[in-house]
mmCIF file of C-alpha atoms in Angstrom:
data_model
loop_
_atom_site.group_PDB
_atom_site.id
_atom_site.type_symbol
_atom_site.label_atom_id
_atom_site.label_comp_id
_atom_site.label_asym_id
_atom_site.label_seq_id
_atom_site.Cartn_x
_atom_site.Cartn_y
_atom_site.Cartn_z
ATOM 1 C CA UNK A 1 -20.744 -12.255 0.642
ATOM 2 C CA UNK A 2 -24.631 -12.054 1.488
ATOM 3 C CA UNK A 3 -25.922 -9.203 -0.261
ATOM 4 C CA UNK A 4 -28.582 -6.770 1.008
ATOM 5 C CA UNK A 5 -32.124 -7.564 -0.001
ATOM 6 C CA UNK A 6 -34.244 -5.108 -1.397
ATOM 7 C CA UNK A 7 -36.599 -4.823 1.772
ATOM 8 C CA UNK A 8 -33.757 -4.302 4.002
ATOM 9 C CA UNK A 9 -32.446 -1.750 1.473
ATOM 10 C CA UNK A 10 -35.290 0.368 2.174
ATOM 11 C CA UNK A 11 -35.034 0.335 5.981
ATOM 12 C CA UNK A 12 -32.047 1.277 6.171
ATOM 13 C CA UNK A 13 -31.798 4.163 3.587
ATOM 14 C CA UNK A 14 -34.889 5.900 5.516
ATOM 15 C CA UNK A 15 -32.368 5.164 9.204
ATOM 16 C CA UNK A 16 -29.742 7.305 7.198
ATOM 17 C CA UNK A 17 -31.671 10.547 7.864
ATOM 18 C CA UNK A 18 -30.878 12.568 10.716
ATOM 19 C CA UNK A 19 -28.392 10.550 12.024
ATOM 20 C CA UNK A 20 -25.563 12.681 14.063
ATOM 21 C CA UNK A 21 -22.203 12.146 13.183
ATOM 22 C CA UNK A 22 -19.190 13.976 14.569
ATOM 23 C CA UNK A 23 -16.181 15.038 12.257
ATOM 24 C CA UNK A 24 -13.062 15.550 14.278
ATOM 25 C CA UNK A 25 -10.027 16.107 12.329
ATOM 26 C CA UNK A 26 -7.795 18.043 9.552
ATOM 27 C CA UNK A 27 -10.193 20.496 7.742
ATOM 28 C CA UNK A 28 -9.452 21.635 4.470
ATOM 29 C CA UNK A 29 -10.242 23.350 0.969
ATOM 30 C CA UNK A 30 -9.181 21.980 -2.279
ATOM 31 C CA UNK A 31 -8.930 24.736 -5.060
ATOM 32 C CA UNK A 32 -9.220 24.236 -8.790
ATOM 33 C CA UNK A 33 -7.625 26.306 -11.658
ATOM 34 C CA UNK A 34 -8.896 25.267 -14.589
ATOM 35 C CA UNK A 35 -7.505 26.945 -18.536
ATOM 36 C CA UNK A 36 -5.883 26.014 -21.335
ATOM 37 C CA UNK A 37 -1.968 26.422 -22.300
ATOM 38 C CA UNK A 38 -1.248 28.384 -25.264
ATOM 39 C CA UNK A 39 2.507 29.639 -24.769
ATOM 40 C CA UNK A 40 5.448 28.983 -22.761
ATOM 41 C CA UNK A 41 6.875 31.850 -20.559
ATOM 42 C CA UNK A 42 9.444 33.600 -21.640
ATOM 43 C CA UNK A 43 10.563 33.955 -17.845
ATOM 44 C CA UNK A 44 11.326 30.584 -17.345
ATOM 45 C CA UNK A 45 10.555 27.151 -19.186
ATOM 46 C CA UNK A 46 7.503 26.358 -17.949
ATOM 47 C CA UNK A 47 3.690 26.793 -19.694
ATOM 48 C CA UNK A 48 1.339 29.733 -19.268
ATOM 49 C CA UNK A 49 -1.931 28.573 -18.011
ATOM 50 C CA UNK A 50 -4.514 31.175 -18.861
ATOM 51 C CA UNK A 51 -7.237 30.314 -16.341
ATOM 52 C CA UNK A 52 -10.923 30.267 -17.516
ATOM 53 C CA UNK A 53 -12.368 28.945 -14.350
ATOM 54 C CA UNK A 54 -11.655 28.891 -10.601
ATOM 55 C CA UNK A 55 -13.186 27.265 -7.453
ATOM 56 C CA UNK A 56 -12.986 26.069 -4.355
ATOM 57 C CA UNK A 57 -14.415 22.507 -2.438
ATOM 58 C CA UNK A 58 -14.783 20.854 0.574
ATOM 59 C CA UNK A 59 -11.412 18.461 1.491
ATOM 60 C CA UNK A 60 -9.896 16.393 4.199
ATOM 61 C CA UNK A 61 -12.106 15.831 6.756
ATOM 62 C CA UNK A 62 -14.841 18.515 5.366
ATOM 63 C CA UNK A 63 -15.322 16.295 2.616
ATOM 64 C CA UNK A 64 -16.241 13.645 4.942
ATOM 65 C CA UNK A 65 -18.846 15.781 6.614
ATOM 66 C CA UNK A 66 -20.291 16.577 3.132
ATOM 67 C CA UNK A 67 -20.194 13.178 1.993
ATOM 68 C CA UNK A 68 -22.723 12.363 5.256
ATOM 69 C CA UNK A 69 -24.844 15.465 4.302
ATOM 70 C CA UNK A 70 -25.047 13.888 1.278
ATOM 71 C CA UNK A 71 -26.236 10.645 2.559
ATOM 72 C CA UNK A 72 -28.644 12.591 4.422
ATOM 73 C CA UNK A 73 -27.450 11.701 7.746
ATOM 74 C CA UNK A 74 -26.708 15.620 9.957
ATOM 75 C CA UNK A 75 -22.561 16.107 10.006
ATOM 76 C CA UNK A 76 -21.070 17.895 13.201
ATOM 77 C CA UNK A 77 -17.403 19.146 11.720
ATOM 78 C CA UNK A 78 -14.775 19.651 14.597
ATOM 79 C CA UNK A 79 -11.408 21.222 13.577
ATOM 80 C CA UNK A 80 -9.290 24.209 12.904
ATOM 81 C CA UNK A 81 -9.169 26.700 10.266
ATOM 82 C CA UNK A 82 -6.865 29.898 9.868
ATOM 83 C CA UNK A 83 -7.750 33.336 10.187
ATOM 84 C CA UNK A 84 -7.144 34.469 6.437
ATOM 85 C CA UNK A 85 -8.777 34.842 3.184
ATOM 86 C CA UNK A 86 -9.299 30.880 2.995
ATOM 87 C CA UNK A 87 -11.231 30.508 6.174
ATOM 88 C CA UNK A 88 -13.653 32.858 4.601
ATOM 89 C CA UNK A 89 -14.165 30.556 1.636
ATOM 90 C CA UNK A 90 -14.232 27.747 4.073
ATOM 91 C CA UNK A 91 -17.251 29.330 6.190
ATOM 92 C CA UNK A 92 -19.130 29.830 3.133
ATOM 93 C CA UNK A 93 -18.835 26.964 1.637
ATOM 94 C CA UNK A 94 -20.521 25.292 5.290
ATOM 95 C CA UNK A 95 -23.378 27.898 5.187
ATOM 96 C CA UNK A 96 -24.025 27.226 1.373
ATOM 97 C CA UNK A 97 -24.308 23.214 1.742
ATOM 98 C CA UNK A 98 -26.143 23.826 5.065
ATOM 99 C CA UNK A 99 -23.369 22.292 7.738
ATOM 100 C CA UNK A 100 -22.776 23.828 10.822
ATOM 101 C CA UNK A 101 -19.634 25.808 11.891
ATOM 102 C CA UNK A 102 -20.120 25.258 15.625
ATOM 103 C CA UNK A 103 -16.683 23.015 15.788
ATOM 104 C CA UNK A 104 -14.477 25.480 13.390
ATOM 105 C CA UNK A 105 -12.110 26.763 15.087
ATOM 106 C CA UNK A 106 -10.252 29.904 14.159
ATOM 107 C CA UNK A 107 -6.462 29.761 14.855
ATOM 108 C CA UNK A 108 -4.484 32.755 14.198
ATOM 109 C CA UNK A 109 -1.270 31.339 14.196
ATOM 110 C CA UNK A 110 -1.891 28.584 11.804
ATOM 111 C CA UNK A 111 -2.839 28.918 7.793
ATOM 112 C CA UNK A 112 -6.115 27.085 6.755
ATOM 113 C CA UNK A 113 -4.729 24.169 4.904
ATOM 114 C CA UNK A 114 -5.829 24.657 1.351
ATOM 115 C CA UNK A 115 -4.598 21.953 -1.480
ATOM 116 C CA UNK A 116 -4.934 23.985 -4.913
ATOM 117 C CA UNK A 117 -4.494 22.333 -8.582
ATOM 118 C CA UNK A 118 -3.449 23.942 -11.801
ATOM 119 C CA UNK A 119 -5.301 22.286 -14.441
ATOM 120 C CA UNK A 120 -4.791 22.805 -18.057
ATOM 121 C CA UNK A 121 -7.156 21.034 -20.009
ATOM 122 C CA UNK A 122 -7.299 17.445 -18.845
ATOM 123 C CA UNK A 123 -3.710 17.393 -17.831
ATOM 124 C CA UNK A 124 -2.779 18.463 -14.050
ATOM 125 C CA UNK A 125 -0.161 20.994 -14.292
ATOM 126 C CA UNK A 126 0.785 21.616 -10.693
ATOM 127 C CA UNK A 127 -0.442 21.081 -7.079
ATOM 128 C CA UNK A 128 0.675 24.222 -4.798
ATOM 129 C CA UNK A 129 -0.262 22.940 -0.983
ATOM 130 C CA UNK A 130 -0.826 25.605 1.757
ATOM 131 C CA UNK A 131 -0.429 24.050 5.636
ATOM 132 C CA UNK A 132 1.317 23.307 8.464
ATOM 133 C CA UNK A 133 1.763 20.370 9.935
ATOM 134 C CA UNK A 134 2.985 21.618 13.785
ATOM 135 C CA UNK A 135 0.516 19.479 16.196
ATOM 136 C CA UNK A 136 -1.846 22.660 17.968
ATOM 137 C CA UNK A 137 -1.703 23.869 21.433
ATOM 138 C CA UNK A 138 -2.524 22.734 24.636
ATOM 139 C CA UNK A 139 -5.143 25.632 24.136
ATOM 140 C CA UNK A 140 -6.711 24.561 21.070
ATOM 141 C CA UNK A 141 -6.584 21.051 22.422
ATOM 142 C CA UNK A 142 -8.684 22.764 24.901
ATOM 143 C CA UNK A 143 -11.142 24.121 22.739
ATOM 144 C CA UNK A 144 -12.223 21.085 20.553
ATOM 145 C CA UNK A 145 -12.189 18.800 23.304
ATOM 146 C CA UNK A 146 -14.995 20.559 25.255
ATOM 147 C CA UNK A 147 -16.497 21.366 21.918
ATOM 148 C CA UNK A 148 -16.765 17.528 21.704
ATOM 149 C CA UNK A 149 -17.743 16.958 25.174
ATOM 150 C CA UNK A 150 -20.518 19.578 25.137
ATOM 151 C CA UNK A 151 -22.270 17.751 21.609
ATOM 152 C CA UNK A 152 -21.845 14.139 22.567
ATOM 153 C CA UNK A 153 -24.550 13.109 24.409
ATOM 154 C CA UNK A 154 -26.521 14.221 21.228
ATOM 155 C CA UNK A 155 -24.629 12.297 18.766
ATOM 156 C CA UNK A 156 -24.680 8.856 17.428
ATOM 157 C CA UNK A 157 -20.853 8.236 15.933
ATOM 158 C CA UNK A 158 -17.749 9.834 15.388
ATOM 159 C CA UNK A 159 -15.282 10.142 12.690
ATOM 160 C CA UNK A 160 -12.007 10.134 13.732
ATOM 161 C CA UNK A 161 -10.176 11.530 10.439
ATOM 162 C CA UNK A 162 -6.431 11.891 10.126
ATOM 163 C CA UNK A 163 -4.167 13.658 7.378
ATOM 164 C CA UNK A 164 -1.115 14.117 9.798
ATOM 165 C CA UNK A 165 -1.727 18.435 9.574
ATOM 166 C CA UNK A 166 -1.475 18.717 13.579
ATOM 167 C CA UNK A 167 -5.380 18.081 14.651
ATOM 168 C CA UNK A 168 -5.371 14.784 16.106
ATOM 169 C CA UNK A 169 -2.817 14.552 18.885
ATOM 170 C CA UNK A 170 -2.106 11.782 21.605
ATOM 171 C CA UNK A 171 -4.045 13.867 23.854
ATOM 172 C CA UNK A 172 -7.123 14.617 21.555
ATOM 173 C CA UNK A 173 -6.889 11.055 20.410
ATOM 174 C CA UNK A 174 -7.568 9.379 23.727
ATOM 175 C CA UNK A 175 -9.816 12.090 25.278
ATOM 176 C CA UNK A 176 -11.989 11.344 22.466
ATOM 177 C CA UNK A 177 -12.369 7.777 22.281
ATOM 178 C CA UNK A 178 -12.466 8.351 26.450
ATOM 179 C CA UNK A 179 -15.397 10.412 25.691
ATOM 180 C CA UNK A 180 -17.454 8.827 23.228
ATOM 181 C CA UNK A 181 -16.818 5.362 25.069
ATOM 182 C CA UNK A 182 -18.526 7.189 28.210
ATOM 183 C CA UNK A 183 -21.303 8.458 25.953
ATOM 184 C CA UNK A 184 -21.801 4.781 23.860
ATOM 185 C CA UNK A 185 -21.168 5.858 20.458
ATOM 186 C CA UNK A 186 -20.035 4.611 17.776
ATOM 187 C CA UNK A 187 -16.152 5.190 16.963
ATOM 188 C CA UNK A 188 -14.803 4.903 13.495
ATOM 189 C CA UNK A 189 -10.731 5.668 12.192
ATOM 190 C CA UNK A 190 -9.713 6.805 9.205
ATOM 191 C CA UNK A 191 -5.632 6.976 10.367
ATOM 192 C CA UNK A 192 -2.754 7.992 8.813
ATOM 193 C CA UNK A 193 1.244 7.443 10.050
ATOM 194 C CA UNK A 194 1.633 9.333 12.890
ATOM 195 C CA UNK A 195 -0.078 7.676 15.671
ATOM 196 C CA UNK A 196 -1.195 5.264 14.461
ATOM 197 C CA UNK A 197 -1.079 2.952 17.184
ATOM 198 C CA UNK A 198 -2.769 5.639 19.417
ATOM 199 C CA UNK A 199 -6.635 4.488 18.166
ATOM 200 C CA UNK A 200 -6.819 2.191 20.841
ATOM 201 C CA UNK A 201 -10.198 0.013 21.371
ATOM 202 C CA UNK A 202 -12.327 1.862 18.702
ATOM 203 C CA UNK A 203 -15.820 0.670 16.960
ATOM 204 C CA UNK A 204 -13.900 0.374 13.187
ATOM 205 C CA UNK A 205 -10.071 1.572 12.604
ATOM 206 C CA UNK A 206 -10.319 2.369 9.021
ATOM 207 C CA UNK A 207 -6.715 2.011 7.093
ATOM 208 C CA UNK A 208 -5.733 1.475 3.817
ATOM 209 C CA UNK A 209 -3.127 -0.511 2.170
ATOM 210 C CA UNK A 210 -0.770 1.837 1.955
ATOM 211 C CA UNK A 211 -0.935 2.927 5.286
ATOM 212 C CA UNK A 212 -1.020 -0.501 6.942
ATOM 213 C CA UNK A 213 1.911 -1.381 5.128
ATOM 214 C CA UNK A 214 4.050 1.669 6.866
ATOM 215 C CA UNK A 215 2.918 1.191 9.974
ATOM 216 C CA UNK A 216 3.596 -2.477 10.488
ATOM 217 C CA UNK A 217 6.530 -2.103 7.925
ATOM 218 C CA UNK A 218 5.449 -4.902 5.805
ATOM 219 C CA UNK A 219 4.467 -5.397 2.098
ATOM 220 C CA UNK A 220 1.051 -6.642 1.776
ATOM 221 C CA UNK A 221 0.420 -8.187 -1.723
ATOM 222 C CA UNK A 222 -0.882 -11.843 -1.894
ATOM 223 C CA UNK A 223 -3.866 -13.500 0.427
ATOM 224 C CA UNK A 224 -2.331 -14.817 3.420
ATOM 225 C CA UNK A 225 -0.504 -11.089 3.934
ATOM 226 C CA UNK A 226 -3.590 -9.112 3.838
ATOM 227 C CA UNK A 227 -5.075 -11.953 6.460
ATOM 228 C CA UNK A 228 -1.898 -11.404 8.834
ATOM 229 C CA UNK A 229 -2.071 -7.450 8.185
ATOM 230 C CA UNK A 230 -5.972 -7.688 9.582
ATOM 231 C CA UNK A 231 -4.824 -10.000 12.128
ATOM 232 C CA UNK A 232 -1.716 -7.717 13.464
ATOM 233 C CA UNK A 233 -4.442 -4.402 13.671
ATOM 234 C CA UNK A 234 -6.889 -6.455 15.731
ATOM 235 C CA UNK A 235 -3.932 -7.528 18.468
ATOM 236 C CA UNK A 236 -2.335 -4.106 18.208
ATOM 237 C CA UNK A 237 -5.359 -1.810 18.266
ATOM 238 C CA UNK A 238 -8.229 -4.195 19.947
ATOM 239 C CA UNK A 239 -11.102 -2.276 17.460
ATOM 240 C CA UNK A 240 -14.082 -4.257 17.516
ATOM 241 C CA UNK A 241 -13.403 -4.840 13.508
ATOM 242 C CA UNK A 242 -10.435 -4.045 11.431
ATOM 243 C CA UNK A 243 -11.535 -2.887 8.015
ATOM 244 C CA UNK A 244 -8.482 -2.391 5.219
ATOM 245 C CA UNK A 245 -8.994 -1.023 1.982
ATOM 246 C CA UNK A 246 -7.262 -2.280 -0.748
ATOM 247 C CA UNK A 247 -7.577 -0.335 -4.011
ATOM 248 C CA UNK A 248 -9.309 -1.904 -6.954
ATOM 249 C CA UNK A 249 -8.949 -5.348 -4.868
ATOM 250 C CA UNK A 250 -11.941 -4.036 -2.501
ATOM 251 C CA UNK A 251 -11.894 -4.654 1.385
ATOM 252 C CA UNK A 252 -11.574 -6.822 3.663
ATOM 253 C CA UNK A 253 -13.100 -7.156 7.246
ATOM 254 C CA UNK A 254 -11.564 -8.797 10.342
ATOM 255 C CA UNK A 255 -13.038 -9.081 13.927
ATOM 256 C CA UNK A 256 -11.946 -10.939 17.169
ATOM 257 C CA UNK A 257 -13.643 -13.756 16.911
ATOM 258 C CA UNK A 258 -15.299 -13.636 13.306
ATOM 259 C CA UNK A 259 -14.420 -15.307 9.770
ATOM 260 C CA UNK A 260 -12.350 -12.986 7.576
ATOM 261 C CA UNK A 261 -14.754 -11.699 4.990
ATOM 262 C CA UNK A 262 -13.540 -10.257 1.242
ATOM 263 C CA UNK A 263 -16.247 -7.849 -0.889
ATOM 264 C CA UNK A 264 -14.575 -7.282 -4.343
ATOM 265 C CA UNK A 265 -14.534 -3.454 -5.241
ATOM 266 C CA UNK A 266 -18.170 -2.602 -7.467
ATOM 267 C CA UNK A 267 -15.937 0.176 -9.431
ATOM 268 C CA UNK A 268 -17.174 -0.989 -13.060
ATOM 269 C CA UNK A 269 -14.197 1.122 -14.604
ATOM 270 C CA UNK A 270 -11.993 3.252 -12.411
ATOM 271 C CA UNK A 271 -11.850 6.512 -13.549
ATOM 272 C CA UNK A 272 -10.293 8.711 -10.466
ATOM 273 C CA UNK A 273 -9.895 7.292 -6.765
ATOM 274 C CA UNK A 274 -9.395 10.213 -5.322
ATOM 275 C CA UNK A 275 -12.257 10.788 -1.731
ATOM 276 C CA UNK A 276 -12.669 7.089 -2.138
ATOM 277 C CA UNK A 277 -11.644 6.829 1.561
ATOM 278 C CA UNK A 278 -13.496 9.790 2.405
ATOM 279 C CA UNK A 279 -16.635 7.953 0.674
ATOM 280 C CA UNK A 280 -15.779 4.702 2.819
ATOM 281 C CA UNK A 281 -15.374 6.562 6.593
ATOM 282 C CA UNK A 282 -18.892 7.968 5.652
ATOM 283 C CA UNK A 283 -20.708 5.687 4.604
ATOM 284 C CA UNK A 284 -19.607 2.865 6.977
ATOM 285 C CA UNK A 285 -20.439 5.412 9.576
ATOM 286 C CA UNK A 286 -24.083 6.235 8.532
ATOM 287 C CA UNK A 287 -24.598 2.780 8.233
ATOM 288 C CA UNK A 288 -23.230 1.528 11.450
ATOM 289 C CA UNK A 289 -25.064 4.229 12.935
ATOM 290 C CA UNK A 290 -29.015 3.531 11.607
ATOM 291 C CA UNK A 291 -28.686 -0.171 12.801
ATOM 292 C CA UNK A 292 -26.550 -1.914 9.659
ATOM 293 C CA UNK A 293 -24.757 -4.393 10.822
ATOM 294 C CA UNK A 294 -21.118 -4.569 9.959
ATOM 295 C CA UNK A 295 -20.712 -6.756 6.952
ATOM 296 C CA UNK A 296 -24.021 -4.367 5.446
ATOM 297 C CA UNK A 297 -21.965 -1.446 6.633
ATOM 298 C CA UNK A 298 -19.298 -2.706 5.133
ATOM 299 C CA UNK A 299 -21.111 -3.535 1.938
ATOM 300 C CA UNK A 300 -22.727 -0.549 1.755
ATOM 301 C CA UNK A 301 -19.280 1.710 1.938
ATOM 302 C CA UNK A 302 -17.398 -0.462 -0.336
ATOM 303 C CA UNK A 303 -20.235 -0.168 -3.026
ATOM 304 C CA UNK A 304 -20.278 3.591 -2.423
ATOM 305 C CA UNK A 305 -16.357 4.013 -2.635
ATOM 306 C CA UNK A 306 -16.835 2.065 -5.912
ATOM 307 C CA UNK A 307 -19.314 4.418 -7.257
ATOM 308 C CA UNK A 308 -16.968 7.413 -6.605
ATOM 309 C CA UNK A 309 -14.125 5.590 -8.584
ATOM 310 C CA UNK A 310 -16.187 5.615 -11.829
ATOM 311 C CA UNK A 311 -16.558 9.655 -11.525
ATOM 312 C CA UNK A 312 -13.474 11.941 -12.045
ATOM 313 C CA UNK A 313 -12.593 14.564 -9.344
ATOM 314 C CA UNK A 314 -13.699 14.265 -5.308
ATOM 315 C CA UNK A 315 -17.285 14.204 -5.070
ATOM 316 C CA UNK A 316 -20.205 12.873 -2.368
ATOM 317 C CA UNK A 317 -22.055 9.883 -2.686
ATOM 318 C CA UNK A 318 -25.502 10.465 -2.813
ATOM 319 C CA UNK A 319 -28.212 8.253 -1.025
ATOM 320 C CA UNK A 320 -30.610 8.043 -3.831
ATOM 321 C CA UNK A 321 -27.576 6.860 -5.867
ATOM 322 C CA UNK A 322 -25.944 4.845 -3.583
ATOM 323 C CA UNK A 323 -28.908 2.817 -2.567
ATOM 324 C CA UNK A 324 -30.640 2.554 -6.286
ATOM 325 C CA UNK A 325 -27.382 1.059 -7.454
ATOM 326 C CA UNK A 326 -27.359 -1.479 -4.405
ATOM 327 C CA UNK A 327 -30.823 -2.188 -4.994
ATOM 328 C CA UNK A 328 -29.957 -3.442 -8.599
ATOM 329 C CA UNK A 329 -27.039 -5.828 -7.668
ATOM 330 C CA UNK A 330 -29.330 -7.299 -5.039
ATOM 331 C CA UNK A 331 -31.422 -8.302 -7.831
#
C-alpha cells in the first residue's frame, strides 16, 4: 500500500481538530483493583487480594469518544447510564476529560454497565461484570433519537458502536442511518452479533474477525476466505467499504467496485489488544471526516490500533503520537 507522505501528514493532522463526531451506543466504565496476594481465605479456597489501588476509566463506546478527544477531533457521546453510584463516576469522569454529557441518558430501571478487574500483581484475578443486556424502551428510544436529530445538522460523522447491552435496536439502528443519510454525514459501524445485518447502506461497517465469522457462520483463516468474507458484507450490507480487522494479520478493505487492499498490522510487539477496535472506529472516523480518503483512513487507523497493541491496558491514541510515528514510516 501507498503510504502517506509527510506533507499530506501535516494536512491532515491539523483537519483532525474540531471535527464533530457522534457516539451512539453502549456506554460504560471499566474498574481496576489493583494489590498483591499474600494469603488464601480461610472461607473458601480462593486468594485474598489486599487492594493498594482502585480506579475507574472510560469503556465501550466512552472509550471511543475519548479516543477522538484524544485525537483532538470534539466527541458527542449518545447513550444510557443508570441512576446509581456508577453513573456518578461516569459523569465525572466526562467533566474531568472535558466531553459533554448532553447525550447521557439516565435510566432508572437499568444499572450503568460497569466491567471491573481484580488484579493482583500482573496476574488478572477476576472480572465481576455489572449490566443488562434487555434492549431499552420505546421511551428511551425516544429520547436518544431526538437527541440525535436535534445535534446532526452540526456534526460531521457518526459512530455507530455496538456491545449487544440493549442500546442499539432495529429501530434506533435505522432511524439513525435514516437520519444522518438526510443530514450527509459520514456513517461508520463498529457491530457486534445481534443485528448485524441491520447496518444497512452505511459509510464503513467496521467488523472484526471474530465477529464476521459468526455472523456469516464461516471460518475465515487463509486468503481467498477473508476475500469472500469482504465480498459477502458488501452484497449483504451495501456499505460504501467493508473494512475487517484481523488481529495481528492487520486489515483489509473492500469496496463495490475497488481492488481488495491488505495493510499488515504496525504492532512492533503485541503487548495487550485490548481498545484496539475502539482505536480503529476512531481513528478511521476522524480521518474520514477531515478529508482522508479511505485507504489513508484506513492507514491511519490500522497504524493507530497498532500503536495501542504495544501498550498494556485500554488507552487513547494520541495525535501527536499517532501522526509522529506515521511520519517516520513514511520516511
Amino acid at each position: 500500500m501507498k503510504k502517506i507522505n509527510r506533507e499530506r501528514l501535516y494536512i491532515l493532522k491539523d483537519s483532525f481538530r474540531g471535527k464533530r463526531i457522534a457516539v451512539i451506543g453502549d456506554m460504560m466504565l471499566d474498574g481496576y483493583y489493583w494489590g498483591e496476594v499474600t494469603r488464601i481465605s480461610p472461607e473458601a479456597p480462593v486468594p485474598v487480594v489486599a487492594v493498594g489501588e482502585e480506579f475507574f476509566r472510560f469503556g465501550g463506546a466512552a472509550n471511543v469518544a475519548y479516543n477522538i478527544l484524544k485525537l483532538g477531533a470534539e466527541p458527542y457521546p449518545v447513550g444510557i447510564t443508570g441512576q446509581d453510584n456508577e453513573n456518578g463516576i461516569f459523569q465525572n469522569l466526562l467533566r474531568e476529560a472535558g466531553i459533554t454529557s448532553d447525550g447521557i441518558i439516565g435510566d432508572p430501571g437499568r444499572p450503568t454497565t460497569v466491567k471491573t478487574r481484580v488484579i493482583a500483581g500482573k496476574q488478572h484475578v477476576v472480572r465481576i461484570d455489572k449490566e443488562s443486556k434487555d434492549p431499552i424502551g420505546k421511551e428511551t428510544e425516544d429520547k436518544i433519537l431526538e437527541l440525535f436529530a436535534k445535534k446532526a445538522p452540526e456534526l460531521d460523522a457518526v459512530i455507530l458502536q455496538d456491545y449487544n447491552k440493549g442500546v442499539l435496536t432495529k429501530r434506533v439502528i435505522h432511524e439513525i442511518i435514516e437520519i444522518s443519510l438526510r443530514n450527509k454525514l459520514i456513517i461508520t459501524v463498529d457491530p457486534k452479533f445481534d443485528n448485524f445485518f441491520e447496518y444497512q447502506g452505511v459509510t464503513v461497517f467496521k467488523p472484526n474477525r471474530k465477529e464476521t465469522e459468526d455472523a456469516l457462520g464461516i471460518k475465515i483463516r487463509k486468503n481467498d476466505e477473508v476475500s469472500r468474507a469482504g465480498q459477502d458484507l458488501l452484497k449483504k450490507l451495501n456499505p460504501k467499504y467493508a473494512l475487517l480487522t484481523l488481529g495481528e494479520a492487520g486489515i483489509a478493505l473492500f469496496g463495490n467496485g475497488d481492488e481488495e487492499i491488505r495493510i499488515p498490522t504496525k504492532a512492533r510487539k503485541v503487548a495487550d489488544v485490548s481498545g484496539a477496535g475502539d482505536t480503529v472506529i476512531s481513528t478511521l472516523t476522524v480521518a474520514l471526516s477531515s478529508g482522508a480518503d479511505i485507504t489513508e483512513a484506513a492507514y491511519l487507523a490500522n497504524f493507530a490500533g497498532g500503536l495501542v497493541c504495544e501498550e498494556v491496558g485500554i488507552i487513547p491514541i494520541e495525535a501527536d503520537l499517532l501522526f509522529s510515528e506515521a511520519e517516520k514510516d513514511s520516511k
